[in-house]
């Protein structure tokens, strides 16, 4: 058997592929599928599209890697760059009334998503708890990010609010789920597709590496359409060293305003004639956004 397939998981040297007819196959990869470029980008990762051919025994061989639309790179436990997932269209940034949303963290996610690039969708989960907890903070969060033009959707994994709308937003796309621990990412996945856990079990059995399956990125086909990537290592990802371009993409309202600063290399701290500072003082740039920007700029590449 040969053809095109998508990588649904990688366990060391072994890949699990999903063929165009939806069948799962074990495969090994040819070494260095990509001949040039940095080492961490040469091997196939979750979300990649590959061409495969029959191999010895029951395993196929991945022989070529299709060009990637994007690839998410994170430092590994030794601080070296590691490719976690590829070809991501959309990133679902999940927040909830509990744990309390942190705007600095949301801004880090938005910057990382803009740098990929991918489309962000801010999900306010646990909407059923809004009466009981800090409804004011959630309303302010929705107003802040909705006002900046980011799409915002309320959901409840408990009572089902927004779940059908979310299924529609996922159909036809590859989406990655991120957010602080406890906001309800696992619960949302179950609410979206109650049959998914069974298929997760099948995947672990196929890999024969059950103990690794909770730490490896997986790509799942949702029964309502679309692929969902769950990557434990990137669930709480944030850019570690954004470039100036990443910052401009993550903070378009600040980048726009910075054109009017007196100095073209203004860092918007104490420079005279800083249009960004003036806009923040006049209330045209939200103070929390400028704070996030300056913090990220402080450890930029
Ligand atoms: P994760 O760490 O982001 O995967 O979060 P979990 O899915 O494990 O959820 C954390 C806790 O929040 C669990 O106790 C869930 O039952 C609860 N939870 C998740 N979604 C909702 C929701 O929409 N409403 C309510 N009331 N609780 C939720
Ligand atoms: Zn400035």
CSV table of C-alpha atoms and ligand atoms in Angstrom, one decimal:
chain,number,residue,atom,x,y,z
A,1,UNK,CA,0.0,0.0,0.0
A,2,UNK,CA,1.3,3.5,-0.8
A,3,UNK,CA,-0.1,7.0,-1.0
A,4,UNK,CA,-0.5,10.2,1.1
A,5,UNK,CA,-1.1,10.2,4.8
A,6,UNK,CA,-1.2,12.5,7.8
A,7,UNK,CA,1.0,11.9,10.8
A,8,UNK,CA,-1.3,11.5,13.9
A,9,UNK,CA,1.5,10.7,16.4
A,10,UNK,CA,5.2,10.0,16.6
A,11,UNK,CA,6.8,7.7,19.1
A,12,UNK,CA,10.5,7.9,18.8
A,13,UNK,CA,11.4,6.6,15.4
A,14,UNK,CA,7.9,5.2,14.8
A,15,UNK,CA,5.0,7.2,13.1
A,16,UNK,CA,1.3,6.5,13.2
A,17,UNK,CA,-0.2,7.6,9.9
A,18,UNK,CA,-3.8,8.2,8.9
A,19,UNK,CA,-4.3,7.4,5.2
A,20,UNK,CA,-6.7,9.3,3.0
A,21,UNK,CA,-9.3,6.6,3.6
A,22,UNK,CA,-9.0,7.1,7.4
A,23,UNK,CA,-7.1,3.9,8.1
A,24,UNK,CA,-4.4,4.0,10.8
A,25,UNK,CA,-1.0,2.5,9.9
A,26,UNK,CA,2.3,2.0,11.7
A,27,UNK,CA,5.3,3.4,9.8
A,28,UNK,CA,9.0,4.1,10.1
A,29,UNK,CA,10.5,7.1,8.5
A,30,UNK,CA,13.4,7.5,6.2
A,31,UNK,CA,16.1,9.4,7.9
A,32,UNK,CA,16.2,13.1,7.2
A,33,UNK,CA,13.0,13.4,5.2
A,34,UNK,CA,14.2,17.0,4.6
A,35,UNK,CA,17.8,17.3,3.4
A,36,UNK,CA,18.4,20.9,4.4
A,37,UNK,CA,17.7,23.2,7.3
A,38,UNK,CA,18.0,22.8,11.1
A,39,UNK,CA,18.0,19.3,12.5
A,40,UNK,CA,14.8,19.7,14.5
A,41,UNK,CA,12.8,20.5,11.3
A,42,UNK,CA,14.0,17.4,9.3
A,43,UNK,CA,11.8,14.7,10.7
A,44,UNK,CA,8.0,14.3,10.4
A,45,UNK,CA,5.9,15.4,13.3
A,46,UNK,CA,2.3,15.3,14.4
A,47,UNK,CA,0.1,17.1,11.7
A,48,UNK,CA,2.6,16.6,8.9
A,49,UNK,CA,1.6,15.2,5.5
A,50,UNK,CA,3.8,12.5,4.1
A,51,UNK,CA,4.1,10.1,1.2
A,52,UNK,CA,4.4,6.5,2.2
A,53,UNK,CA,5.4,3.2,0.5
A,54,UNK,CA,5.2,-0.4,1.6
A,55,UNK,CA,8.0,-1.5,3.9
A,56,UNK,CA,9.3,-4.8,5.3
A,57,UNK,CA,6.8,-6.6,7.5
A,58,UNK,CA,3.7,-4.8,8.7
A,59,UNK,CA,5.1,-1.3,8.8
A,60,UNK,CA,5.0,1.3,6.0
A,61,UNK,CA,7.8,3.7,5.2
A,62,UNK,CA,7.4,7.4,5.1
A,63,UNK,CA,9.5,8.5,2.1
A,64,UNK,CA,8.7,12.2,1.6
A,65,UNK,CA,7.5,15.2,3.6
A,66,UNK,CA,5.0,17.6,2.1
A,67,UNK,CA,5.8,21.3,2.5
A,68,UNK,CA,4.5,22.6,5.9
A,69,UNK,CA,2.2,25.6,6.3
A,70,UNK,CA,3.7,26.2,9.7
A,71,UNK,CA,5.4,24.3,12.6
A,72,UNK,CA,5.2,24.9,16.3
A,73,UNK,CA,8.6,24.9,17.8
A,74,UNK,CA,9.2,24.7,21.6
A,75,UNK,CA,12.3,24.3,23.7
A,76,UNK,CA,12.6,20.7,25.0
A,77,UNK,CA,13.6,19.9,28.6
A,78,UNK,CA,17.3,20.7,27.7
A,79,UNK,CA,16.3,24.0,26.1
A,80,UNK,CA,16.9,22.9,22.6
A,81,UNK,CA,14.3,23.6,19.9
A,82,UNK,CA,11.8,20.8,19.3
A,83,UNK,CA,9.1,20.7,16.6
A,84,UNK,CA,5.8,19.7,18.3
A,85,UNK,CA,3.2,19.9,15.6
A,86,UNK,CA,2.7,21.1,12.1
A,87,UNK,CA,0.1,22.5,9.8
A,88,UNK,CA,-2.1,24.2,12.4
A,89,UNK,CA,-4.9,26.4,11.1
A,90,UNK,CA,-6.4,27.5,14.3
A,91,UNK,CA,-5.5,27.8,18.0
A,92,UNK,CA,-8.2,27.6,20.6
A,93,UNK,CA,-7.1,29.6,23.6
A,94,UNK,CA,-9.3,28.4,26.5
A,95,UNK,CA,-10.0,30.5,29.6
A,96,UNK,CA,-12.6,30.2,32.3
A,97,UNK,CA,-13.8,32.1,35.4
A,98,UNK,CA,-11.7,29.6,37.3
A,99,UNK,CA,-8.7,29.5,37.3
A,100,UNK,CA,-8.9,33.3,37.0
A,101,UNK,CA,-7.9,34.5,33.5
A,102,UNK,CA,-4.5,36.2,33.3
A,103,UNK,CA,-4.3,38.8,30.5
A,104,UNK,CA,-0.5,38.6,30.4
A,105,UNK,CA,-0.8,34.9,29.6
A,106,UNK,CA,-3.5,35.5,27.0
A,107,UNK,CA,-1.3,38.0,25.3
A,108,UNK,CA,1.6,35.5,25.2
A,109,UNK,CA,-0.6,33.0,23.5
A,110,UNK,CA,-1.9,35.5,21.0
A,111,UNK,CA,1.6,36.5,20.1
A,112,UNK,CA,2.7,32.9,19.6
A,113,UNK,CA,-0.4,32.2,17.5
A,114,UNK,CA,0.2,35.3,15.3
A,115,UNK,CA,3.8,34.2,14.9
A,116,UNK,CA,2.9,30.7,13.7
A,117,UNK,CA,0.9,32.0,11.9
A,118,UNK,CA,-2.6,30.7,12.7
A,119,UNK,CA,-6.0,32.0,13.6
A,120,UNK,CA,-6.8,32.5,17.3
A,121,UNK,CA,-10.2,31.7,18.8
A,122,UNK,CA,-10.6,32.8,22.5
A,123,UNK,CA,-12.9,30.3,24.3
A,124,UNK,CA,-14.5,31.4,27.5
A,125,UNK,CA,-15.4,28.0,29.0
A,126,UNK,CA,-17.5,27.2,32.2
A,127,UNK,CA,-20.1,29.8,31.2
A,128,UNK,CA,-22.4,27.9,33.5
A,129,UNK,CA,-20.4,29.2,36.4
A,130,UNK,CA,-20.6,32.9,35.5
A,131,UNK,CA,-23.3,33.8,37.9
A,132,UNK,CA,-21.5,32.3,40.8
A,133,UNK,CA,-18.0,33.6,40.2
A,134,UNK,CA,-16.4,36.8,38.9
A,135,UNK,CA,-18.7,37.6,36.0
A,136,UNK,CA,-17.2,41.2,35.9
A,137,UNK,CA,-13.7,40.0,35.0
A,138,UNK,CA,-15.0,37.7,32.3
A,139,UNK,CA,-17.1,40.5,30.8
A,140,UNK,CA,-14.0,42.8,30.9
A,141,UNK,CA,-11.9,40.1,29.2
A,142,UNK,CA,-14.5,39.6,26.4
A,143,UNK,CA,-14.8,43.4,25.9
A,144,UNK,CA,-11.0,43.8,25.8
A,145,UNK,CA,-10.3,41.1,23.2
A,146,UNK,CA,-13.5,41.4,21.3
A,147,UNK,CA,-12.8,45.1,21.0
A,148,UNK,CA,-9.3,44.3,19.6
A,149,UNK,CA,-11.0,42.2,16.9
A,150,UNK,CA,-10.3,38.7,18.3
A,151,UNK,CA,-13.2,36.2,18.0
A,152,UNK,CA,-14.6,35.2,21.4
A,153,UNK,CA,-16.9,32.2,22.0
A,154,UNK,CA,-18.6,31.2,25.3
A,155,UNK,CA,-18.9,27.5,26.0
A,156,UNK,CA,-19.8,25.2,28.8
A,157,UNK,CA,-18.6,21.6,28.7
A,158,UNK,CA,-21.2,21.1,31.5
A,159,UNK,CA,-24.4,22.3,30.0
A,160,UNK,CA,-23.4,22.3,26.3
A,161,UNK,CA,-23.6,26.1,25.6
A,162,UNK,CA,-21.6,27.0,22.5
A,163,UNK,CA,-20.5,23.4,21.8
A,164,UNK,CA,-22.4,23.1,18.5
A,165,UNK,CA,-21.0,26.5,17.4
A,166,UNK,CA,-17.5,25.3,18.3
A,167,UNK,CA,-18.0,22.1,16.3
A,168,UNK,CA,-18.8,24.3,13.3
A,169,UNK,CA,-15.7,26.4,13.9
A,170,UNK,CA,-13.5,23.2,13.9
A,171,UNK,CA,-15.0,21.6,10.8
A,172,UNK,CA,-12.6,21.6,7.9
A,173,UNK,CA,-9.6,22.9,10.0
A,174,UNK,CA,-6.8,21.6,12.1
A,175,UNK,CA,-7.0,23.1,15.5
A,176,UNK,CA,-4.8,23.1,18.6
A,177,UNK,CA,-6.1,23.4,22.1
A,178,UNK,CA,-4.2,25.5,24.6
A,179,UNK,CA,-4.8,27.1,28.0
A,180,UNK,CA,-3.9,27.0,31.7
A,181,UNK,CA,-4.4,23.7,33.6
A,182,UNK,CA,-8.0,23.4,34.9
A,183,UNK,CA,-9.8,25.6,32.4
A,184,UNK,CA,-11.5,22.6,30.9
A,185,UNK,CA,-9.6,21.5,27.8
A,186,UNK,CA,-10.1,17.8,28.4
A,187,UNK,CA,-13.8,18.4,29.3
A,188,UNK,CA,-14.3,20.4,26.1
A,189,UNK,CA,-12.7,17.6,24.0
A,190,UNK,CA,-15.1,15.1,25.5
A,191,UNK,CA,-18.1,17.4,25.0
A,192,UNK,CA,-17.1,17.9,21.4
A,193,UNK,CA,-16.8,14.2,20.6
A,194,UNK,CA,-17.8,11.7,23.3
A,195,UNK,CA,-16.4,8.8,21.1
A,196,UNK,CA,-12.9,10.3,21.1
A,197,UNK,CA,-11.7,8.5,24.2
A,198,UNK,CA,-12.3,5.1,22.7
A,199,UNK,CA,-10.3,6.1,19.6
A,200,UNK,CA,-7.5,7.5,21.8
A,201,UNK,CA,-7.3,4.1,23.4
A,202,UNK,CA,-7.1,2.4,20.0
A,203,UNK,CA,-4.2,4.7,19.1
A,204,UNK,CA,-2.3,3.8,22.2
A,205,UNK,CA,-2.8,0.1,21.6
A,206,UNK,CA,-1.6,0.5,18.0
A,207,UNK,CA,1.6,2.3,19.1
A,208,UNK,CA,2.3,-0.4,21.8
A,209,UNK,CA,3.7,2.4,23.9
A,210,UNK,CA,0.8,3.2,26.2
A,211,UNK,CA,3.0,4.7,28.8
A,212,UNK,CA,4.2,7.4,26.4
A,213,UNK,CA,0.9,8.3,25.0
A,214,UNK,CA,0.1,11.0,27.5
A,215,UNK,CA,3.2,13.0,26.7
A,216,UNK,CA,3.1,12.8,22.9
A,217,UNK,CA,1.2,15.1,20.6
A,218,UNK,CA,-1.8,13.4,19.0
A,219,UNK,CA,-4.1,14.4,16.1
A,220,UNK,CA,-7.7,13.3,16.3
A,221,UNK,CA,-10.4,13.3,13.6
A,222,UNK,CA,-13.5,14.7,15.2
A,223,UNK,CA,-16.7,12.9,14.2
A,224,UNK,CA,-18.3,16.2,13.4
A,225,UNK,CA,-15.4,17.1,11.0
A,226,UNK,CA,-12.0,18.7,11.5
A,227,UNK,CA,-8.8,17.6,13.2
A,228,UNK,CA,-7.9,18.4,16.8
A,229,UNK,CA,-4.3,18.3,18.0
A,230,UNK,CA,-3.8,17.7,21.7
A,231,UNK,CA,-0.2,18.3,22.6
A,232,UNK,CA,0.5,18.0,26.4
A,233,UNK,CA,3.9,19.8,25.9
A,234,UNK,CA,2.3,22.8,24.2
A,235,UNK,CA,-0.9,23.1,26.2
A,236,UNK,CA,0.6,25.9,28.2
A,237,UNK,CA,2.9,27.2,25.5
A,238,UNK,CA,4.1,30.8,25.3
A,239,UNK,CA,6.7,32.3,23.0
A,240,UNK,CA,10.0,32.3,24.8
A,241,UNK,CA,11.9,34.8,22.6
A,242,UNK,CA,9.5,36.6,20.3
A,243,UNK,CA,11.2,38.5,17.5
A,244,UNK,CA,10.2,42.1,16.7
A,245,UNK,CA,8.0,40.7,13.9
A,246,UNK,CA,6.3,38.3,16.3
A,247,UNK,CA,5.6,41.3,18.6
A,248,UNK,CA,4.2,43.4,15.8
A,249,UNK,CA,1.9,40.5,14.7
A,250,UNK,CA,0.8,39.8,18.3
A,251,UNK,CA,0.1,43.5,19.1
A,252,UNK,CA,-1.2,45.0,15.8
A,253,UNK,CA,-2.8,48.0,17.6
A,254,UNK,CA,0.6,48.9,19.1
A,255,UNK,CA,2.5,48.3,15.9
A,256,UNK,CA,0.1,50.6,14.1
A,257,UNK,CA,0.5,53.3,16.6
A,258,UNK,CA,4.3,53.0,16.7
A,259,UNK,CA,4.5,54.5,13.2
A,260,UNK,CA,3.8,57.8,14.8
A,261,UNK,CA,6.6,57.6,17.4
A,262,UNK,CA,9.3,60.3,16.9
A,263,UNK,CA,12.1,57.7,16.8
A,264,UNK,CA,11.7,54.7,14.4
A,265,UNK,CA,13.5,52.5,17.0
A,266,UNK,CA,11.3,53.7,19.9
A,267,UNK,CA,10.9,51.1,22.6
A,268,UNK,CA,7.9,52.9,24.1
A,269,UNK,CA,9.4,53.3,27.5
A,270,UNK,CA,10.6,56.8,28.3
A,271,UNK,CA,11.5,58.2,24.8
A,272,UNK,CA,10.2,61.7,24.0
A,273,UNK,CA,7.5,61.8,21.3
A,274,UNK,CA,6.3,58.3,21.9
A,275,UNK,CA,2.9,57.9,20.3
A,276,UNK,CA,2.3,54.5,22.0
A,277,UNK,CA,2.7,55.9,25.5
A,278,UNK,CA,0.5,58.9,24.5
A,279,UNK,CA,-2.2,56.6,23.2
A,280,UNK,CA,-2.1,54.4,26.3
A,281,UNK,CA,-2.4,57.5,28.5
A,282,UNK,CA,-5.4,58.7,26.4
A,283,UNK,CA,-7.0,55.3,26.8
A,284,UNK,CA,-6.7,54.3,23.1
A,285,UNK,CA,-4.4,51.4,23.9
A,286,UNK,CA,-5.5,49.2,26.8
A,287,UNK,CA,-2.9,49.5,29.6
A,288,UNK,CA,-2.7,45.7,30.1
A,289,UNK,CA,-1.8,45.3,26.4
A,290,UNK,CA,1.1,47.8,26.7
A,291,UNK,CA,2.3,46.1,29.9
A,292,UNK,CA,2.3,42.6,28.1
A,293,UNK,CA,4.0,44.1,25.1
A,294,UNK,CA,6.8,45.7,27.2
A,295,UNK,CA,7.3,42.5,29.2
A,296,UNK,CA,7.6,40.3,26.1
A,297,UNK,CA,9.8,42.9,24.4
A,298,UNK,CA,12.1,42.8,27.5
A,299,UNK,CA,13.0,39.1,26.7
A,300,UNK,CA,12.7,39.3,22.9
A,301,UNK,CA,15.3,37.8,20.6
B,1,LIG,P1,-7.9,20.9,31.7
B,1,LIG,O1,-6.8,20.8,32.8
B,1,LIG,O2,-7.9,22.2,31.0
B,1,LIG,O3,-7.9,19.7,30.8
B,1,LIG,O4,-9.3,20.9,32.5
B,1,LIG,P2,-10.3,19.7,32.8
B,1,LIG,O5,-11.1,19.4,31.6
B,1,LIG,O6,-9.6,18.6,33.5
B,1,LIG,O7,-11.3,20.4,33.8
B,1,LIG,C1,-10.9,21.0,35.1
B,1,LIG,C2,-12.1,21.0,36.0
B,1,LIG,O8,-13.1,21.9,35.5
B,1,LIG,C3,-12.9,19.6,36.1
B,1,LIG,O9,-13.3,19.5,37.5
B,1,LIG,C4,-14.1,19.8,35.2
B,1,LIG,O10,-15.1,19.0,35.6
B,1,LIG,C5,-14.4,21.3,35.4
B,1,LIG,N1,-15.0,21.8,34.1
B,1,LIG,C6,-14.6,21.7,32.9
B,1,LIG,N2,-15.4,22.4,32.0
B,1,LIG,C7,-16.4,22.9,32.8
B,1,LIG,C8,-17.6,23.6,32.5
B,1,LIG,O11,-17.9,24.0,31.4
B,1,LIG,N3,-18.4,24.0,33.6
B,1,LIG,C9,-18.1,23.6,34.8
B,1,LIG,N4,-18.9,24.0,35.8
B,1,LIG,N5,-17.0,22.9,35.1
B,1,LIG,C10,-16.2,22.5,34.1
B,2,LIG,ZN1,7.1,54.8,21.1
